[in-house]
């Protein structure tokens, strides 16, 4: 392969480097209530991308001037652990992490019923333990589970996945190599029951037809992810509900 050339990410048989078909997400794992000291928590992995989310609140903030009279304030911190990447990442918040914290907050705000908790603050921490592409979308998925685990009222769960274009083919749930060498990366998050898109970004170029197809692939995948989220919560709480 010459310098600057795109590596072959789709094999002759149409599968990807890790054997997945274009429409396949990576193996997904979800757990809730994984931390004792947080009000709510969740652990979610999409392949090698592993993310922990923790929620504190709703609680009265120490700085009283920060509250709003009619609703809770949602604060989000997205952080990549120094050991989450091949090379040690600086623990100090980067511009990318500050931007992603805002993007993730905006992806969750439409579903959290903040009006039920006036004059309070909800703090959400997203810690990327291992990064292999799709950390913002895995972060959103873990975050909405952690909010539900904290008992915070929501209109729906939010689920995220990134669709990419590699060697001219649209693929679901891109990993780091596909993100790095692919032609396009489209992270999306949806509240599938409400039919709401709460996060949509596009890096690279897609034709109008490709964009429509990519949105359809995201929706189809996220309906399944949302179902898995619901199942994970039910498994944890169904025994409580039966009492
Ligand atoms: P996302 O993780 O949501 O896909 P990006 O597209 O910005 O966000 O990053 C793609 C991937 O690149 C990350 O998942 C991670 O594997 C890698 N990456 C991002 N930032 C860094 C960094 N500072 N050091 C090493 N790898 C990084």
Short mmCIF file of N, CA and C and ligand atoms in Angstrom, two decimals, residues 80 85 89 96 131-136 176 179 185, ligand 1:
data_model
loop_
_atom_site.label_atom_id
_atom_site.label_comp_id
_atom_site.label_asym_id
_atom_site.label_seq_id
_atom_site.Cartn_x
_atom_site.Cartn_y
_atom_site.Cartn_z
N UNK A 80 -11.84 10.74 28.37
CA UNK A 80 -11.16 9.51 27.96
C UNK A 80 -10.05 9.23 28.95
N UNK A 85 -6.38 4.68 25.21
CA UNK A 85 -5.86 4.68 23.83
C UNK A 85 -4.50 3.98 23.80
N UNK A 89 -3.07 9.03 26.85
CA UNK A 89 -3.72 10.30 26.54
C UNK A 89 -3.59 11.22 27.75
N UNK A 96 -11.55 18.47 22.27
CA UNK A 96 -12.47 17.44 21.75
C UNK A 96 -13.39 16.94 22.87
N UNK A 131 -10.89 2.97 23.97
CA UNK A 131 -11.43 3.63 22.78
C UNK A 131 -11.06 2.88 21.52
N UNK A 132 -12.08 2.51 20.74
CA UNK A 132 -11.84 1.90 19.43
C UNK A 132 -12.92 2.35 18.45
N UNK A 133 -13.16 3.68 18.45
CA UNK A 133 -14.20 4.24 17.57
C UNK A 133 -15.57 4.20 18.21
N UNK A 134 -16.35 5.24 17.96
CA UNK A 134 -17.73 5.26 18.46
C UNK A 134 -17.84 5.52 19.96
N UNK A 135 -16.93 6.26 20.53
CA UNK A 135 -17.02 6.48 21.98
C UNK A 135 -18.15 7.45 22.34
N UNK A 136 -18.45 8.41 21.46
CA UNK A 136 -19.54 9.35 21.80
C UNK A 136 -20.90 8.64 21.77
N UNK A 176 -12.23 2.02 15.06
CA UNK A 176 -11.26 3.10 14.87
C UNK A 176 -10.59 3.08 13.48
N UNK A 179 -12.95 4.32 10.96
CA UNK A 179 -13.13 5.75 11.16
C UNK A 179 -11.94 6.51 10.57
N UNK A 185 -17.98 9.42 8.26
CA UNK A 185 -18.29 8.95 9.62
C UNK A 185 -19.51 9.74 10.07
P1 LIG B 1 -15.71 8.71 18.47
O1 LIG B 1 -14.96 7.98 19.53
O2 LIG B 1 -17.06 9.16 18.93
O3 LIG B 1 -15.77 7.93 17.19
P2 LIG B 1 -13.77 10.44 17.15
O4 LIG B 1 -14.30 10.24 15.74
O5 LIG B 1 -13.28 11.79 17.53
O6 LIG B 1 -14.92 10.06 18.21
O7 LIG B 1 -12.62 9.41 17.44
C1 LIG B 1 -12.53 8.18 16.78
C2 LIG B 1 -11.59 7.27 17.53
O8 LIG B 1 -10.27 7.79 17.48
C3 LIG B 1 -11.86 7.15 19.04
O9 LIG B 1 -12.91 6.27 19.36
C4 LIG B 1 -10.55 6.65 19.52
O10 LIG B 1 -10.43 5.26 19.27
C5 LIG B 1 -9.57 7.44 18.64
N1 LIG B 1 -9.13 8.67 19.35
C6 LIG B 1 -9.81 9.80 19.54
N2 LIG B 1 -9.10 10.70 20.27
C7 LIG B 1 -7.93 10.11 20.55
C8 LIG B 1 -6.76 10.49 21.26
N3 LIG B 1 -6.65 11.66 21.86
N4 LIG B 1 -5.74 9.59 21.31
C9 LIG B 1 -5.82 8.38 20.70
N5 LIG B 1 -6.91 7.97 20.04
C10 LIG B 1 -7.94 8.80 19.95
#
